[in-house]
Amino acid sequence: MGILRLSHVDVTVTDLDLASAYYTEVIGMVLVERTADSVYLKCWDEADHHSLRLTYAPRVGFDLMSFKVERDDDLSQLENAVARYGLPVRRLSRGDSVGQGESIRFETPSGHTMELVHDVRRLGSSLPRVNPQPFLYRPGGDGGLPGIAPPRMDHVLVTAEEVGESTQFYADVLGFRVTEQLLDGHGHQVGTWMERSHSPHDLAVVSGPNGGLHHFAYWLDDWDHVRDAADILAYNGISVDVGPTRHGITRGSTIYFFDPLGTRNEVFTGGYRPDPDFPMITWTEDNAGRAIFYYEGELNDRFMKVHT
Amino acid sequence: MGILRLSHVDVTVTDLDLASAYYTEVIGMVLVERTADSVYLKCWDEADHHSLRLTYAPRVGFDLMSFKVERDDDLSQLENAVARYGLPVRRLSRGDSVGQGESIRFETPSGHTMELVHDVRRLGSSLPRVNPQPFLYRPGGDGGLPGIAPPRMDHVLVTAEEVGESTQFYADVLGFRVTEQLLDGHGHQVGTWMERSHSPHDLAVVSGPNGGLHHFAYWLDDWDHVRDAADILAYNGISVDVGPTRHGITRGSTIYFFDPLGTRNEVFTGGYRPDPDFPMITWTEDNAGRAIFYYEGELNDRFMKVHT
Amino acid sequence: MGILRLSHVDVTVTDLDLASAYYTEVIGMVLVERTADSVYLKCWDEADHHSLRLTYAPRVGFDLMSFKVERDDDLSQLENAVARYGLPVRRLSRGDSVGQGESIRFETPSGHTMELVHDVRRLGSSLPRVNPQPFLYRPGGDGGLPGIAPPRMDHVLVTAEEVGESTQFYADVLGFRVTEQLLDGHGHQVGTWMERSHSPHDLAVVSGPNGGLHHFAYWLDDWDHVRDAADILAYNGISVDVGPTRHGITRGSTIYFFDPLGTRNEVFTGGYRPDPDFPMITWTEDNAGRAIFYYEGELNDRFMKVHT
Amino acid sequence: MGILRLSHVDVTVTDLDLASAYYTEVIGMVLVERTADSVYLKCWDEADHHSLRLTYAPRVGFDLMSFKVERDDDLSQLENAVARYGLPVRRLSRGDSVGQGESIRFETPSGHTMELVHDVRRLGSSLPRVNPQPFLYRPGGDGGLPGIAPPRMDHVLVTAEEVGESTQFYADVLGFRVTEQLLDGHGHQVGTWMERSHSPHDLAVVSGPNGGLHHFAYWLDDWDHVRDAADILAYNGISVDVGPTRHGITRGSTIYFFDPLGTRNEVFTGGYRPDPDFPMITWTEDNAGRAIFYYEGELNDRFMKVHT
């Protein structure tokens, strides 16, 4: 009941062909559909229509983050909850968006356009549902997936001027559960990590301008796939931003890097599996370095300052 | 809302000291409490009082499987649902069980004693909740954990004469979601895998005598920890039953082995992360070998016949 | 000075097309050359002409094992040494064998045809020698290598009636260094592992009929590649013989399996890196199970009895 | 015949207790012997007396690098070769150095004191030579090794004003084989990697002041142990210099970090296994970034400038 997980991230790109080539050839997503101004992509283990939409625009930006709800009822209930909170909610009809039916949209206190959707076209993953092999076979010689080929999208991290207030909205109104928080010296939240899918985070908010996208992340199955991802990124001339390294927060292993147009991507693996009774973890300011990059023990400027 | 996960497995052992030594020294669980006839153990990343209870008895057996529910309300609602299904339900009071408060118990159609509990004493995991390191440091020289030291218990697999009927109870009455099913040549279920915690399975049922325990399983974080577990088992003279190998069902990597008194244990890792909209996977009889042991492609007698 | 490593293994197959398909598509070797009755293959990180020759014959068999010597002088010196030992030596001229120049051949006391060669045609590996990437990029979408794609051949294990006598020849006459030995209850060698390339073994001999081939083995870079190999074998319907498991002897991780015509293959990784001052390891009969299969702790009949 | 491998590295430290604590507790070496001014340490899989000597001195420095030769004869032959090259050679007697007998010492053209030794006291590794388990069991609860516990020392990287000239000496006079070279824009060597033990490098030279030590490196068995090492370093408050990352040169995976007194350490794994017929790899100036740090694609100042 309620939100299940991140459904798709919609970003704008200044070169649709270049972006499309990168997300298919280097990341290894499946190109699902292409319209006049947009490309829709999914990962091989995702059953829904798409998890990434790229739209041409004169500048790189973050259109919206869409989350999938479990039942049709959830949509109405969350619509009411958001309205009660005082935010205007817009309902989109079937046909308004590619690959999905009705949805609701609203601007969150962190200045982001958020979409909730239940009715998503089901394409199925790249594996059969009857007697599937337990991995994606990627032969070198024919039509397998190139690149990193992550099984699925994992989470999105956005920026907000008031992390505490934003988090309260996501938690109280939308039902996100806070797994970890990073506090400044005055005890105010400067970062929060929230989940719905029993993973360390589906959505995180850190201090920054309202409406900003810090990165979206792909799931990988283990640390060896992190190495393989690094190999493939370097082979394709994509320099890493940070990593391979490990987060204190989430315990996850990670690489950050930028797509050719400047949007930050992450590959992520590991971490615990929190149920709703997971006791929230707190990080204090003096441990902020280890919290974010456990191995380096410090943050770098680019990681703190650059977002879209 | 509803069942969160496996809370604890209660088994009987014919030698409490030997069992206790094995589960602390070879498995690497934390001994939480010892009473006259029982030992209570937890894994290092578990916050609840215990996930395994060993009780002395003249023969090795399976007392019960206990699942934790999210809220106190869930206990009453599930109590009513089980009663409506026609099964007698017994309510235990605070003080009846070590480490937990009120709970309900009933015998399931598969002949197993099942317990549901919400009020569990919270001991906390072995990591602090403020600025924790993202792994368990296990120094060789002092009080770290010996053995495999899995972070947590993962699931239980039981046997039933009527897998289909049992599964229907677990699904319809208790809200388990079936992720995978194995069908015989007539299309009848001979194995089902069910989850509540967004993992491939918290509970599974395969054909066999009512009331049987095939194994309970510990989570490991990756394939390299599976190798380490195999090393440690062999070093301690524990011969493996099957593995390291991989399941077609769940996609997980695994080793099966027996504790010194004859109860089968598993270490398990990998697999997908199913949300409630996960499309069920079906395996047909002709693929039963690959379904269970993907590498071997066939089942062995011991695996099929031996349970407690 | 002296023998460097295994150069190539020559086996006969009863179906050249099937064998060729298996070694290119499932193993992922590069097909270098095909003649009327033979196929020559190499691994992607090997610079020499071939490491496997498949020749059509009415029955599956083991033609010879060829080892490369460091210098041309070594060939004459070893020729003399073998002759002094009393074995007839045949010298082959350039043109007698595909992909190589002069070589010597003789039948060893273990009943195997052994070839020594220095002059081998150098084709280069699949990576450039200037600014190479540190891994083989295997895109899904074009002409990468399918299958397991091991970087190189590693070792060969043969059978002999008199392991001790055979070993003495390999050690004293050809300069192999014994890294490990397995003794029976009377202290006689029933298995020996010998190296020239500073790896745990380039050649091993175990008890069995003279002239037999137990298996030849491919190197993999780590335990995760062992899992990937198991995935690919199972996906291709190749059932494993034993493994994934670990050897006590060599410390290596391993899978054994059969090519479609019945010759046993192995993928192997890990182990120590012995210099010539490596102190030999001894295994006693009561530990033979752990010596060979550390996790299982026991040998199986098929492993002991089947060879070509 | 000739040099086998790196025998030991002798460095000076300004705090012998602190250094000793770090190399035993964080690195996880075995403390073999302590004299008035020095501590001798070995790794658990090394059979020789020590691979690291720490000596108290008012400033951190690099005393010498010692290489082990295969036979006693090799010592005389190399002594003559060095003398013929025109360098003064000093012969040390038994008793002059702890843990070893006769040795020779000389200052190389790169300004380093180099020692060659054959007669080293054999202590044996931490595993038995009869029926050893294939790994070091490190129980948490008793006397296992803490820290990273690398199995052995791997290589040393030194700095020299004239890399080409230095390399020629190491190659022509001492028999090192160059596996890789990095050229500047004029085609001059600014880095060379050389081996004797059939590994990517036992000794490397890069541009810098004569006599400098850039780092010495420990071997780890795989990429997962690299992660574990990073975990343990961070847990102990040791911030990484660079990594986990990968080298283009050697293909190895790596972390660089500093001991508490300022000497750079590395943990290293992977790479190929070169025989003497290995075709040398060349890197050009425009690929220097990828050559050293394949993932980052660029060098950092600290890595280039800091050495001891």
PDB file of C-alpha atoms in Angstrom, chain A residues 25 133 135 137 139-147 222 224-225 227 231-232 235-236, chain C residues 25 133 135 137 139-147 222 224-225 227 231-232 235-236:
ATOM      1  CA  GLU A  25      25.970   1.665 -25.394  1.00  0.00           C
ATOM      2  CA  GLN A 133      18.033 -18.592 -16.388  1.00  0.00           C
ATOM      3  CA  PHE A 135      21.310 -14.153 -15.078  1.00  0.00           C
ATOM      4  CA  TYR A 137      23.492 -14.068 -20.801  1.00  0.00           C
ATOM      5  CA  PRO A 139      27.276 -13.315 -25.529  1.00  0.00           C
ATOM      6  CA  GLY A 140      29.958 -11.353 -27.303  1.00  0.00           C
ATOM      7  CA  GLY A 141      28.901 -12.499 -30.692  1.00  0.00           C
ATOM      8  CA  ASP A 142      25.286 -11.434 -31.122  1.00  0.00           C
ATOM      9  CA  GLY A 143      22.476  -9.336 -29.803  1.00  0.00           C
ATOM     10  CA  GLY A 144      23.255  -9.138 -26.112  1.00  0.00           C
ATOM     11  CA  LEU A 145      23.445  -5.873 -24.225  1.00  0.00           C
ATOM     12  CA  PRO A 146      26.625  -3.815 -24.443  1.00  0.00           C
ATOM     13  CA  GLY A 147      28.002  -1.675 -21.643  1.00  0.00           C
ATOM     14  CA  ASP A 222      27.931  -6.879  -6.293  1.00  0.00           C
ATOM     15  CA  ASP A 224      32.744  -7.207  -8.838  1.00  0.00           C
ATOM     16  CA  HIS A 225      30.150  -5.633 -11.062  1.00  0.00           C
ATOM     17  CA  ARG A 227      34.795  -3.088 -10.955  1.00  0.00           C
ATOM     18  CA  ASP A 231      36.376  -0.890 -16.526  1.00  0.00           C
ATOM     19  CA  ILE A 232      33.638  -0.188 -19.028  1.00  0.00           C
ATOM     20  CA  TYR A 235      37.156   2.030 -21.737  1.00  0.00           C
ATOM     21  CA  ASN A 236      34.521   4.398 -23.078  1.00  0.00           C
TER      22      ASN A 236
ATOM     23  CA  GLU C  25      31.026 -20.589 -28.337  1.00  0.00           C
ATOM     24  CA  GLN C 133      43.118  -1.482 -21.815  1.00  0.00           C
ATOM     25  CA  PHE C 135      40.756  -6.162 -19.654  1.00  0.00           C
ATOM     26  CA  TYR C 137      36.020  -5.544 -23.504  1.00  0.00           C
ATOM     27  CA  PRO C 139      30.366  -5.813 -25.788  1.00  0.00           C
ATOM     28  CA  GLY C 140      27.077  -7.586 -26.201  1.00  0.00           C
ATOM     29  CA  GLY C 141      26.349  -5.964 -29.481  1.00  0.00           C
ATOM     30  CA  ASP C 142      29.213  -6.855 -31.799  1.00  0.00           C
ATOM     31  CA  GLY C 143      32.222  -9.012 -32.372  1.00  0.00           C
ATOM     32  CA  GLY C 144      33.382  -9.713 -28.844  1.00  0.00           C
ATOM     33  CA  LEU C 145      34.067 -13.190 -27.574  1.00  0.00           C
ATOM     34  CA  PRO C 146      31.122 -15.321 -26.453  1.00  0.00           C
ATOM     35  CA  GLY C 147      31.247 -17.869 -23.665  1.00  0.00           C
ATOM     36  CA  ASP C 222      39.067 -14.793  -9.820  1.00  0.00           C
ATOM     37  CA  ASP C 224      33.642 -14.302  -9.575  1.00  0.00           C
ATOM     38  CA  HIS C 225      34.742 -15.465 -12.976  1.00  0.00           C
ATOM     39  CA  ARG C 227      30.680 -18.171 -10.936  1.00  0.00           C
ATOM     40  CA  ASP C 231      26.458 -19.656 -15.247  1.00  0.00           C
ATOM     41  CA  ILE C 232      27.577 -19.911 -18.851  1.00  0.00           C
ATOM     42  CA  TYR C 235      23.100 -21.874 -19.739  1.00  0.00           C
ATOM     43  CA  ASN C 236      24.649 -23.940 -22.508  1.00  0.00           C
TER      44      ASN C 236
END
